[in-house]
C-alpha cells in the first residue's frame, strides 16, 4: 500500500512551494534569530547580576568574619566562634544556608569544612587557600549531591601575634534559588511557543495579504477571448492593487484589440461578398456562352469553383465574427428537429447521389425544441455535409440521420445523430475538432492547383465551431465518437421543449 496519494503529494509540494509558506518560514527564522539574541542577552545579564549580588554579599560576610576573628582572639580564644545554621548555638559568626566555609591549617590541611561541599573539594580549597590573595574573589563549581552549583569564594589568613594560625575560605552561592536554570527554561519554552504562534500568525497574515493574488489567478484562468469583459476590480493602493489595476488595463487594451479585429473580420467579409457574387455571375455568363475553347472553359470552371470556396469561407467568417460580436440574435420558436433533419436530407440528396453515397433517414419521431429554425438547419446541414464530404465515393458508404428524445434525462432532452461509415477521425484530433480553423489532415487542406479531383476536400475548419456555437446557444452540446476506418457519429443534444 502506498503511503501518499499522488494528488496529496502534489498538493503538499504546492503548499511547501507556496509564497505563503515560504514567507511564514522566513518570518519565523528571522524572529528566531532575534529571539535567540534577546534571550541570550537576558540570560547573560541575569547571570552577571547574580554574580554581582553574590560578590557584594560575600564582601559583607568576609567583613563579619574578620570581626569575628578579632573578638574570638581577644575574648574567647580560638574556639567557639563559628556557629552552624539550625544548631541554635550562640556564636560570633553563624553560617547562612547554602554558604560554605573551609578552615585550613597553616600547612594547607583541612581543619573543618561546613556547608554543602564534599570533602575532596574542601581539601582542594584548603590546599589552594595559601596561594589565594587575601580579599580576591574567584568562582568555581561546587559539587554536592550530584548538583553543580556556582560559587563565588574568597580566602583570608587567620592571624595572631604569633603568626598565621590558618586559613579560612568562605563561599556564597551565585544563584541560591536556582533562578537561572528556571529563567533558561522559561526563555526556551516561551521562545518556542512564540515562534509557533508566529508561524501560525505569519501564515494567516501571508494568506490574507496574498488573497488578491488568488483572485487574480482565478480570474485570469476564467478569462478567455470570448469573455474579455471580466475585470479584477481590486481597488487598493498597495502593490497588489497596482498589479490588479495593470492587469485590468491590459484586459481593456486586449478587449479593444479583439473588438477591432472582430469588426475588421466582419467588415471585410461583408465587403468581400459583393465582388465574389459578381465574379460568380460573370463566370456563369462566360461559361454559358458557346464559343469557348476547351482550355478556357477548364480555366473558367477552376475560377468558378475557387470562387465558390472563397464565398463559403467568407460567409463562415462573417457568421463567426457576428457570433463573437453578439450581433446574431436567435429567433426562438417551437420547432421539430425531425422536420429540419428531413429538410436537410432533401437538400443534400443530390450531393449524396453525385458521390454514389446512400443518404439514409432513420426514424424521425416528433422532437420539439425551442430554437432558431434557420440556425438549427445550418447546424444539421454542416454535420450532414461533412459526413458526405469526407466519405469516399461508392455505394458501400452511407450517411444516416436520426433523431429521438430522452425523456428519462434530467431535464428531458432530444437528440440528433449524424453517422457515417467513412474514414473516421484519429483519437488525437477529437479534442480539437471544434476549434476554429482546425482541420484534421493538413496535407488535405485546400490547394487549388491540385483540384478536388485529386482527393483535396475543400474546407475552412470553421464548420464544426459554428455547429458547437449553435448547439451551445440552444443550451445543448455536441459530441463526437469516431473510429478510424469505421466511421464517425456526431450527436447534438438539446433540451426538449
Ligand atoms: P471543414 O471546413 O474542414 O469541414 P469542419 O470544422 O467542419 O471544417 O471540420 C473539421 C475537421 O473535422 C475536418 O477537417 C475533417 O477532417 C473532420 N471531420 C468533420 N466531420 C467528419 C466526418 N464526418 N468524417 C471524417 N472527418 C470529419
Short mmCIF file of C-alpha atoms and ligand atoms in Angstrom, two decimals:
data_model
loop_
_atom_site.label_atom_id
_atom_site.label_comp_id
_atom_site.label_asym_id
_atom_site.label_seq_id
_atom_site.Cartn_x
_atom_site.Cartn_y
_atom_site.Cartn_z
CA UNK A 1 0.00 0.00 0.00
CA UNK A 2 1.46 3.33 -0.95
CA UNK A 3 1.56 5.86 1.84
CA UNK A 4 0.99 9.00 -0.17
CA UNK A 5 -1.55 9.55 -2.86
CA UNK A 6 -0.08 11.39 -5.90
CA UNK A 7 -2.73 14.13 -5.64
CA UNK A 8 -1.98 14.57 -1.93
CA UNK A 9 1.75 14.69 -2.51
CA UNK A 10 1.38 17.24 -5.31
CA UNK A 11 -0.87 19.31 -3.02
CA UNK A 12 1.76 19.07 -0.29
CA UNK A 13 4.52 20.06 -2.65
CA UNK A 14 2.39 23.02 -3.85
CA UNK A 15 1.90 24.00 -0.19
CA UNK A 16 5.63 23.87 0.58
CA UNK A 17 6.42 25.88 -2.55
CA UNK A 18 3.74 28.48 -1.90
CA UNK A 19 4.78 32.04 -1.14
CA UNK A 20 2.54 31.95 1.94
CA UNK A 21 4.51 29.07 3.42
CA UNK A 22 7.91 30.47 2.46
CA UNK A 23 7.06 33.93 3.78
CA UNK A 24 5.96 32.49 7.12
CA UNK A 25 9.10 30.37 7.37
CA UNK A 26 11.40 33.34 6.61
CA UNK A 27 9.46 35.41 9.10
CA UNK A 28 9.80 32.76 11.79
CA UNK A 29 13.50 32.26 11.04
CA UNK A 30 14.13 36.00 11.36
CA UNK A 31 12.13 36.08 14.57
CA UNK A 32 14.03 33.04 15.90
CA UNK A 33 17.37 34.83 15.38
CA UNK A 34 16.08 37.98 17.11
CA UNK A 35 14.60 35.99 20.00
CA UNK A 36 17.75 33.90 20.44
CA UNK A 37 19.80 37.13 20.63
CA UNK A 38 17.38 38.67 23.06
CA UNK A 39 17.20 35.55 25.26
CA UNK A 40 21.00 35.25 25.32
CA UNK A 41 21.24 38.91 26.38
CA UNK A 42 18.66 38.47 29.17
CA UNK A 43 20.33 35.30 30.42
CA UNK A 44 23.85 36.71 30.41
CA UNK A 45 22.65 39.91 32.09
CA UNK A 46 20.84 37.93 34.82
CA UNK A 47 23.93 35.75 35.38
CA UNK A 48 26.08 38.86 35.74
CA UNK A 49 23.63 40.39 38.18
CA UNK A 50 23.52 37.20 40.24
CA UNK A 51 27.31 37.16 40.35
CA UNK A 52 27.42 40.81 41.39
CA UNK A 53 24.83 40.19 44.13
CA UNK A 54 26.75 37.18 45.43
CA UNK A 55 30.02 39.16 45.34
CA UNK A 56 28.55 42.03 47.35
CA UNK A 57 27.17 39.58 49.89
CA UNK A 58 30.50 37.77 50.08
CA UNK A 59 32.26 41.10 50.71
CA UNK A 60 29.96 41.85 53.64
CA UNK A 61 30.25 38.35 55.05
CA UNK A 62 34.03 38.45 54.82
CA UNK A 63 33.95 41.65 56.89
CA UNK A 64 31.75 39.90 59.54
CA UNK A 65 34.17 37.00 59.51
CA UNK A 66 37.16 39.30 60.08
CA UNK A 67 35.43 40.96 63.06
CA UNK A 68 34.53 37.53 64.46
CA UNK A 69 38.17 36.51 64.34
CA UNK A 70 39.35 39.64 66.22
CA UNK A 71 36.85 39.19 69.05
CA UNK A 72 37.48 35.50 69.21
CA UNK A 73 41.09 36.10 69.89
CA UNK A 74 40.61 38.89 72.38
CA UNK A 75 37.63 37.48 74.32
CA UNK A 76 37.17 33.78 73.82
CA UNK A 77 40.26 32.25 72.41
CA UNK A 78 40.28 30.39 69.17
CA UNK A 79 37.29 28.15 69.69
CA UNK A 80 33.55 28.70 69.76
CA UNK A 81 33.40 31.46 67.25
CA UNK A 82 31.71 29.53 64.42
CA UNK A 83 28.08 28.65 64.50
CA UNK A 84 26.17 26.26 62.21
CA UNK A 85 22.62 27.01 60.96
CA UNK A 86 19.95 25.05 62.80
CA UNK A 87 22.05 24.21 65.85
CA UNK A 88 20.79 27.26 67.78
CA UNK A 89 24.18 27.60 69.32
CA UNK A 90 25.48 31.06 70.19
CA UNK A 91 28.39 32.06 68.04
CA UNK A 92 30.11 35.10 66.65
CA UNK A 93 29.76 34.04 63.05
CA UNK A 94 26.83 31.89 62.05
CA UNK A 95 26.96 30.33 58.61
CA UNK A 96 23.92 31.04 56.43
CA UNK A 97 22.16 28.28 54.50
CA UNK A 98 23.99 27.35 51.25
CA UNK A 99 27.15 29.17 52.38
CA UNK A 100 30.32 27.10 52.57
CA UNK A 101 33.35 27.59 54.74
CA UNK A 102 36.63 25.71 54.71
CA UNK A 103 39.19 26.16 57.52
CA UNK A 104 42.72 25.13 56.71
CA UNK A 105 45.70 24.57 58.98
CA UNK A 106 48.86 26.59 58.20
CA UNK A 107 50.19 23.59 56.21
CA UNK A 108 47.08 23.56 53.98
CA UNK A 109 45.36 20.51 55.54
CA UNK A 110 41.58 20.78 56.10
CA UNK A 111 40.76 21.62 59.69
CA UNK A 112 36.99 21.93 59.22
CA UNK A 113 34.52 22.28 56.36
CA UNK A 114 30.88 23.24 56.67
CA UNK A 115 28.03 23.78 54.19
CA UNK A 116 27.11 21.89 51.02
CA UNK A 117 30.59 20.80 49.93
CA UNK A 118 32.22 17.42 49.63
CA UNK A 119 35.39 16.50 51.47
CA UNK A 120 37.64 16.18 48.44
CA UNK A 121 36.68 19.61 47.10
CA UNK A 122 37.11 21.08 50.60
CA UNK A 123 40.61 19.54 50.70
CA UNK A 124 41.39 21.14 47.38
CA UNK A 125 40.11 24.56 48.51
CA UNK A 126 42.11 24.26 51.75
CA UNK A 127 45.33 23.40 49.97
CA UNK A 128 44.94 26.22 47.47
CA UNK A 129 43.87 28.81 50.10
CA UNK A 130 47.51 29.55 50.96
CA UNK A 131 48.09 30.77 47.39
CA UNK A 132 44.95 32.93 47.15
CA UNK A 133 45.45 36.63 47.60
CA UNK A 134 43.52 37.92 50.57
CA UNK A 135 40.40 39.82 49.52
CA UNK A 136 40.37 38.49 45.94
CA UNK A 137 37.22 36.75 44.68
CA UNK A 138 37.15 33.69 42.49
CA UNK A 139 34.39 31.42 41.23
CA UNK A 140 34.20 27.68 40.98
CA UNK A 141 31.62 24.98 40.53
CA UNK A 142 30.94 23.18 43.82
CA UNK A 143 29.61 19.64 43.55
CA UNK A 144 27.10 18.49 46.14
CA UNK A 145 24.58 15.62 45.97
CA UNK A 146 25.23 15.34 42.25
CA UNK A 147 24.39 19.02 41.63
CA UNK A 148 26.94 21.51 40.42
CA UNK A 149 26.47 24.99 41.86
CA UNK A 150 28.43 28.05 41.02
CA UNK A 151 30.08 29.76 43.99
CA UNK A 152 32.00 32.96 44.43
CA UNK A 153 34.70 32.49 47.04
CA UNK A 154 37.37 34.38 48.89
CA UNK A 155 40.16 33.29 51.23
CA UNK A 156 41.84 35.09 54.11
CA UNK A 157 44.55 34.24 56.67
CA UNK A 158 43.73 33.89 60.40
CA UNK A 159 46.40 35.95 62.14
CA UNK A 160 47.56 36.16 65.78
CA UNK A 161 50.52 37.82 67.44
CA UNK A 162 52.35 34.53 66.96
CA UNK A 163 51.80 34.47 63.25
CA UNK A 164 49.35 32.70 60.91
CA UNK A 165 47.02 30.27 62.69
CA UNK A 166 45.41 29.02 59.49
CA UNK A 167 43.33 29.95 56.52
CA UNK A 168 39.63 30.39 56.01
CA UNK A 169 37.77 30.25 52.67
CA UNK A 170 34.19 31.47 52.51
CA UNK A 171 31.84 30.81 49.55
CA UNK A 172 28.48 32.33 48.56
CA UNK A 173 26.22 30.61 46.02
CA UNK A 174 25.81 32.74 42.87
CA UNK A 175 22.27 31.50 42.29
CA UNK A 176 20.92 30.27 45.64
CA UNK A 177 17.31 29.91 44.49
CA UNK A 178 18.11 28.20 41.16
CA UNK A 179 16.65 31.15 39.30
CA UNK A 180 19.00 30.94 36.33
CA UNK A 181 18.03 27.42 35.15
CA UNK A 182 14.37 28.38 35.55
CA UNK A 183 14.95 31.53 33.53
CA UNK A 184 16.66 29.48 30.81
CA UNK A 185 13.74 27.06 30.69
CA UNK A 186 11.25 29.93 30.56
CA UNK A 187 13.18 31.61 27.76
CA UNK A 188 13.39 28.40 25.70
CA UNK A 189 9.76 27.37 26.25
CA UNK A 190 8.46 30.92 25.78
CA UNK A 191 10.59 31.34 22.67
CA UNK A 192 9.34 28.08 21.23
CA UNK A 193 5.69 28.95 21.88
CA UNK A 194 6.19 32.45 20.47
CA UNK A 195 7.73 31.01 17.32
CA UNK A 196 4.85 28.57 16.95
CA UNK A 197 2.35 31.39 17.34
CA UNK A 198 4.39 33.49 14.91
CA UNK A 199 4.34 30.67 12.35
CA UNK A 200 0.54 30.39 12.58
CA UNK A 201 0.08 34.17 12.66
CA UNK A 202 2.58 34.70 9.85
CA UNK A 203 0.84 32.11 7.69
CA UNK A 204 -2.55 33.67 8.37
CA UNK A 205 -1.20 37.14 7.59
CA UNK A 206 0.54 36.00 4.40
CA UNK A 207 -2.61 34.18 3.37
CA UNK A 208 -4.69 37.30 3.91
CA UNK A 209 -2.21 39.52 2.12
CA UNK A 210 -1.99 37.19 -0.84
CA UNK A 211 -5.75 36.77 -1.23
CA UNK A 212 -5.86 39.24 -4.12
CA UNK A 213 -3.25 37.10 -5.90
CA UNK A 214 -5.62 34.15 -5.66
CA UNK A 215 -8.40 36.32 -7.07
CA UNK A 216 -6.12 37.44 -9.90
CA UNK A 217 -5.16 33.83 -10.71
CA UNK A 218 -8.76 32.64 -10.64
CA UNK A 219 -9.98 35.46 -12.86
CA UNK A 220 -7.07 35.03 -15.26
CA UNK A 221 -7.96 31.36 -15.57
CA UNK A 222 -11.60 32.16 -16.25
CA UNK A 223 -10.91 34.80 -18.85
CA UNK A 224 -10.81 33.73 -22.45
CA UNK A 225 -11.20 35.58 -25.71
CA UNK A 226 -14.99 35.32 -25.56
CA UNK A 227 -15.17 36.59 -22.02
CA UNK A 228 -12.83 39.54 -22.13
CA UNK A 229 -15.19 41.90 -20.31
CA UNK A 230 -14.32 40.41 -16.91
CA UNK A 231 -12.21 42.59 -14.61
CA UNK A 232 -10.50 42.07 -11.28
CA UNK A 233 -11.72 45.35 -9.75
CA UNK A 234 -9.31 45.25 -6.83
CA UNK A 235 -9.07 48.86 -5.77
CA UNK A 236 -6.33 49.15 -3.17
CA UNK A 237 -3.26 51.38 -3.05
CA UNK A 238 -0.80 48.59 -2.33
CA UNK A 239 1.41 46.68 -4.74
CA UNK A 240 -1.23 44.03 -5.40
CA UNK A 241 -3.81 46.72 -6.14
CA UNK A 242 -1.39 48.19 -8.67
CA UNK A 243 -0.80 44.76 -10.20
CA UNK A 244 -4.55 44.15 -10.48
CA UNK A 245 -5.01 47.63 -11.98
CA UNK A 246 -2.30 46.96 -14.57
CA UNK A 247 -3.91 43.63 -15.36
CA UNK A 248 -7.31 45.29 -15.83
CA UNK A 249 -5.79 47.92 -18.12
CA UNK A 250 -4.15 45.18 -20.15
CA UNK A 251 -7.52 43.46 -20.46
CA UNK A 252 -9.06 46.77 -21.63
CA UNK A 253 -6.46 47.00 -24.36
CA UNK A 254 -6.86 43.33 -25.29
CA UNK A 255 -10.62 43.65 -25.44
CA UNK A 256 -10.35 46.74 -27.63
CA UNK A 257 -7.93 44.91 -29.93
CA UNK A 258 -10.21 41.86 -30.15
CA UNK A 259 -13.22 44.03 -30.84
CA UNK A 260 -11.34 45.87 -33.62
CA UNK A 261 -10.19 42.56 -35.08
CA UNK A 262 -13.73 41.12 -34.99
CA UNK A 263 -15.12 44.27 -36.51
CA UNK A 264 -12.48 44.12 -39.21
CA UNK A 265 -13.29 40.47 -39.99
CA UNK A 266 -16.99 41.26 -40.08
CA UNK A 267 -16.50 44.34 -42.29
CA UNK A 268 -14.02 42.62 -44.60
CA UNK A 269 -16.22 39.54 -45.01
CA UNK A 270 -19.21 41.73 -45.66
CA UNK A 271 -17.36 43.82 -48.24
CA UNK A 272 -15.96 40.75 -49.96
CA UNK A 273 -19.37 39.24 -50.56
CA UNK A 274 -20.34 41.67 -53.33
CA UNK A 275 -17.24 41.19 -55.54
CA UNK A 276 -17.47 37.43 -55.02
CA UNK A 277 -21.10 37.45 -56.18
CA UNK A 278 -20.13 39.49 -59.24
CA UNK A 279 -17.29 37.07 -60.08
CA UNK A 280 -19.76 34.19 -59.77
CA UNK A 281 -22.29 35.85 -62.08
CA UNK A 282 -19.63 36.74 -64.62
CA UNK A 283 -18.09 33.25 -64.71
CA UNK A 284 -21.57 31.76 -65.11
CA UNK A 285 -22.24 34.15 -68.00
CA UNK A 286 -18.92 33.35 -69.72
CA UNK A 287 -19.39 29.60 -69.18
CA UNK A 288 -22.83 29.69 -70.74
CA UNK A 289 -21.52 31.18 -73.98
CA UNK A 290 -20.77 28.53 -76.57
CA UNK A 291 -17.62 29.92 -78.19
CA UNK A 292 -15.07 28.92 -75.55
CA UNK A 293 -12.00 26.82 -76.21
CA UNK A 294 -11.67 23.68 -74.10
CA UNK A 295 -8.72 25.27 -72.30
CA UNK A 296 -10.61 28.47 -71.45
CA UNK A 297 -13.65 26.52 -70.27
CA UNK A 298 -11.49 24.46 -67.92
CA UNK A 299 -9.89 27.68 -66.54
CA UNK A 300 -13.27 29.28 -66.06
CA UNK A 301 -14.51 26.20 -64.19
CA UNK A 302 -11.49 26.37 -61.85
CA UNK A 303 -12.19 30.06 -61.26
CA UNK A 304 -15.84 29.30 -60.54
CA UNK A 305 -15.09 26.51 -58.05
CA UNK A 306 -12.46 28.58 -56.27
CA UNK A 307 -14.89 31.47 -56.13
CA UNK A 308 -17.49 29.21 -54.56
CA UNK A 309 -14.98 28.05 -51.96
CA UNK A 310 -14.00 31.64 -51.19
CA UNK A 311 -17.63 32.76 -50.92
CA UNK A 312 -18.28 29.97 -48.43
CA UNK A 313 -15.23 30.82 -46.38
CA UNK A 314 -16.21 34.48 -46.32
CA UNK A 315 -19.72 33.56 -45.23
CA UNK A 316 -18.45 31.37 -42.41
CA UNK A 317 -16.04 34.06 -41.27
CA UNK A 318 -18.84 36.60 -41.29
CA UNK A 319 -21.04 34.25 -39.25
CA UNK A 320 -18.30 33.71 -36.66
CA UNK A 321 -17.46 37.42 -36.46
CA UNK A 322 -21.13 38.22 -35.90
CA UNK A 323 -21.44 35.46 -33.32
CA UNK A 324 -18.45 36.86 -31.39
CA UNK A 325 -19.71 40.41 -31.62
CA UNK A 326 -23.08 39.29 -30.28
CA UNK A 327 -24.74 40.54 -33.45
CA UNK A 328 -26.63 37.33 -34.07
CA UNK A 329 -30.00 37.33 -32.38
CA UNK A 330 -31.66 33.95 -32.39
CA UNK A 331 -35.39 33.86 -33.04
CA UNK A 332 -36.65 31.20 -30.67
CA UNK A 333 -39.81 29.31 -31.54
CA UNK A 334 -41.02 25.75 -31.14
CA UNK A 335 -39.50 23.66 -33.93
CA UNK A 336 -39.42 19.96 -34.62
CA UNK A 337 -35.81 18.84 -35.07
CA UNK A 338 -37.05 15.91 -37.20
CA UNK A 339 -38.68 18.30 -39.71
CA UNK A 340 -35.41 20.21 -40.04
CA UNK A 341 -33.44 16.95 -40.42
CA UNK A 342 -35.76 15.89 -43.25
CA UNK A 343 -35.34 19.27 -44.97
CA UNK A 344 -31.56 18.99 -44.77
CA UNK A 345 -31.64 15.41 -46.06
CA UNK A 346 -33.64 16.54 -49.10
CA UNK A 347 -31.23 19.42 -49.71
CA UNK A 348 -28.14 17.19 -49.63
CA UNK A 349 -29.66 14.25 -51.53
CA UNK A 350 -28.22 15.44 -54.88
CA UNK A 351 -24.70 15.66 -53.39
CA UNK A 352 -25.03 12.14 -52.00
CA UNK A 353 -26.27 10.86 -55.36
CA UNK A 354 -23.32 12.55 -57.05
CA UNK A 355 -20.93 10.72 -54.73
CA UNK A 356 -22.97 7.47 -55.00
CA UNK A 357 -23.40 7.52 -51.21
CA UNK A 358 -26.61 6.26 -49.57
CA UNK A 359 -28.18 9.05 -47.57
CA UNK A 360 -30.49 7.33 -45.10
CA UNK A 361 -33.04 8.90 -42.79
CA UNK A 362 -33.78 6.81 -39.71
CA UNK A 363 -36.82 7.03 -37.52
CA UNK A 364 -37.78 10.66 -37.10
CA UNK A 365 -40.20 10.92 -34.15
CA UNK A 366 -41.51 14.27 -33.00
CA UNK A 367 -38.63 16.06 -31.27
CA UNK A 368 -39.72 19.55 -30.34
CA UNK A 369 -37.24 22.14 -29.10
CA UNK A 370 -37.27 25.86 -28.51
CA UNK A 371 -34.88 27.02 -31.19
CA UNK A 372 -33.95 29.19 -34.13
CA UNK A 373 -35.10 27.39 -37.28
CA UNK A 374 -32.50 28.96 -39.56
CA UNK A 375 -29.51 28.27 -37.32
CA UNK A 376 -30.59 24.75 -36.37
CA UNK A 377 -30.91 23.95 -40.07
CA UNK A 378 -27.43 25.34 -40.63
CA UNK A 379 -26.13 23.18 -37.76
CA UNK A 380 -27.63 19.95 -39.15
CA UNK A 381 -26.54 20.95 -42.66
CA UNK A 382 -22.90 21.36 -41.60
CA UNK A 383 -22.88 17.89 -39.99
CA UNK A 384 -24.56 16.16 -42.95
CA UNK A 385 -22.38 17.96 -45.47
CA UNK A 386 -19.21 16.91 -43.58
CA UNK A 387 -20.37 13.29 -43.41
CA UNK A 388 -20.98 13.19 -47.19
CA UNK A 389 -17.92 15.32 -48.00
CA UNK A 390 -15.41 13.23 -46.06
CA UNK A 391 -16.81 9.81 -47.08
CA UNK A 392 -15.17 8.32 -50.15
CA UNK A 393 -17.39 7.86 -53.24
CA UNK A 394 -19.10 4.50 -53.59
CA UNK A 395 -22.31 2.67 -52.82
CA UNK A 396 -20.77 0.81 -49.89
CA UNK A 397 -20.81 4.12 -48.00
CA UNK A 398 -23.78 5.52 -46.16
CA UNK A 399 -24.71 8.57 -44.11
CA UNK A 400 -27.58 8.27 -41.64
CA UNK A 401 -29.63 10.96 -39.91
CA UNK A 402 -31.68 10.04 -36.86
CA UNK A 403 -33.49 11.90 -34.13
CA UNK A 404 -35.00 10.84 -30.83
CA UNK A 405 -35.91 12.01 -27.38
CA UNK A 406 -34.63 11.06 -23.96
CA UNK A 407 -37.48 11.59 -21.51
CA UNK A 408 -35.56 9.94 -18.65
CA UNK A 409 -32.84 12.60 -18.78
CA UNK A 410 -32.97 15.49 -16.37
CA UNK A 411 -34.03 17.82 -17.91
CA UNK A 412 -35.66 15.81 -20.76
CA UNK A 413 -33.67 16.21 -23.95
CA UNK A 414 -33.85 15.45 -27.64
CA UNK A 415 -31.00 14.24 -29.78
CA UNK A 416 -29.97 14.29 -33.38
CA UNK A 417 -27.35 11.91 -34.69
CA UNK A 418 -25.47 12.10 -37.98
CA UNK A 419 -23.41 8.96 -38.54
CA UNK A 420 -21.36 7.65 -41.41
CA UNK A 421 -19.09 4.70 -42.22
CA UNK A 422 -16.46 6.95 -43.74
CA UNK A 423 -12.77 7.32 -42.90
CA UNK A 424 -13.28 8.22 -39.24
CA UNK A 425 -11.09 10.54 -37.21
CA UNK A 426 -7.97 9.57 -35.26
CA UNK A 427 -8.42 9.96 -31.46
CA UNK A 428 -5.67 12.59 -31.14
CA UNK A 429 -7.75 15.02 -33.24
CA UNK A 430 -11.05 14.61 -31.42
CA UNK A 431 -10.38 17.09 -28.61
CA UNK A 432 -9.52 19.89 -31.05
CA UNK A 433 -12.12 19.13 -33.69
CA UNK A 434 -14.41 22.00 -32.66
CA UNK A 435 -11.58 24.56 -32.58
CA UNK A 436 -11.69 27.28 -35.17
CA UNK A 437 -9.69 26.61 -38.35
CA UNK A 438 -8.81 23.12 -37.12
CA UNK A 439 -8.64 20.61 -39.92
CA UNK A 440 -7.61 17.01 -39.44
CA UNK A 441 -5.28 16.42 -42.30
CA UNK A 442 -3.21 19.48 -43.08
CA UNK A 443 -1.92 17.84 -46.26
CA UNK A 444 -5.58 17.77 -47.31
CA UNK A 445 -6.09 21.50 -46.79
CA UNK A 446 -7.27 23.45 -49.75
CA UNK A 447 -4.86 23.51 -52.66
CA UNK A 448 -6.39 24.92 -55.83
CA UNK A 449 -3.63 23.78 -58.16
CA UNK A 450 -4.42 20.12 -57.44
CA UNK A 451 -8.17 20.43 -57.71
CA UNK A 452 -10.84 18.41 -55.95
CA UNK A 453 -10.50 15.52 -58.32
CA UNK A 454 -7.14 14.70 -56.72
CA UNK A 455 -8.68 13.97 -53.35
CA UNK A 456 -8.46 17.51 -51.97
CA UNK A 457 -11.55 18.19 -49.86
CA UNK A 458 -12.07 21.91 -49.54
CA UNK A 459 -12.93 23.28 -46.14
CA UNK A 460 -12.11 26.10 -43.79
CA UNK A 461 -12.11 24.30 -40.43
CA UNK A 462 -14.93 26.59 -39.28
CA UNK A 463 -17.97 24.36 -39.86
CA UNK A 464 -17.83 22.44 -36.58
CA UNK A 465 -17.10 25.57 -34.46
CA UNK A 466 -20.29 27.05 -35.88
CA UNK A 467 -22.16 23.80 -35.05
CA UNK A 468 -20.87 23.96 -31.48
CA UNK A 469 -21.78 27.61 -31.08
CA UNK A 470 -25.35 26.98 -32.27
CA UNK A 471 -25.77 23.92 -30.01
CA UNK A 472 -24.50 25.85 -27.01
CA UNK A 473 -26.69 28.85 -27.75
CA UNK A 474 -29.62 26.45 -27.55
CA UNK A 475 -28.48 25.21 -24.14
CA UNK A 476 -27.21 21.96 -25.59
CA UNK A 477 -23.95 20.33 -26.64
CA UNK A 478 -22.42 18.45 -29.49
CA UNK A 479 -20.24 15.36 -29.05
CA UNK A 480 -18.31 13.15 -31.42
CA UNK A 481 -17.37 9.49 -31.44
CA UNK A 482 -15.17 8.12 -34.12
CA UNK A 483 -13.08 5.13 -35.07
CA UNK A 484 -10.58 5.43 -37.88
CA UNK A 485 -11.69 3.38 -40.94
CA UNK A 486 -15.05 2.60 -39.34
CA UNK A 487 -16.90 5.88 -39.27
CA UNK A 488 -17.98 8.81 -37.20
CA UNK A 489 -21.05 9.73 -35.14
CA UNK A 490 -21.85 13.34 -34.30
CA UNK A 491 -24.59 13.78 -31.73
CA UNK A 492 -26.32 17.02 -30.78
CA UNK A 493 -28.33 17.09 -27.56
CA UNK A 494 -30.76 19.91 -26.85
CA UNK A 495 -33.24 20.47 -24.05
CA UNK A 496 -36.70 19.31 -25.07
CA UNK A 497 -39.38 21.97 -25.45
P1 LIG B 1 -14.09 21.81 -42.65
O1 LIG B 1 -14.44 23.09 -43.26
O2 LIG B 1 -12.67 21.42 -42.82
O3 LIG B 1 -15.02 20.71 -42.98
P2 LIG B 1 -15.10 21.42 -40.00
O4 LIG B 1 -14.95 22.26 -38.80
O5 LIG B 1 -16.46 21.20 -40.50
O6 LIG B 1 -14.20 22.09 -41.09
O7 LIG B 1 -14.43 20.02 -39.73
C1 LIG B 1 -13.16 19.93 -39.11
C2 LIG B 1 -12.46 18.66 -39.48
O8 LIG B 1 -13.16 17.56 -38.95
C3 LIG B 1 -12.43 18.42 -40.95
O9 LIG B 1 -11.26 18.96 -41.50
C4 LIG B 1 -12.47 16.92 -41.08
O10 LIG B 1 -11.16 16.43 -41.18
C5 LIG B 1 -13.05 16.43 -39.80
N1 LIG B 1 -14.40 15.87 -39.99
C6 LIG B 1 -15.57 16.50 -39.75
N2 LIG B 1 -16.61 15.68 -39.97
C7 LIG B 1 -16.09 14.49 -40.35
C8 LIG B 1 -16.65 13.22 -40.72
N3 LIG B 1 -17.97 13.01 -40.75
N4 LIG B 1 -15.78 12.23 -41.03
C9 LIG B 1 -14.47 12.42 -41.01
N5 LIG B 1 -13.88 13.59 -40.68
C10 LIG B 1 -14.68 14.61 -40.36
#
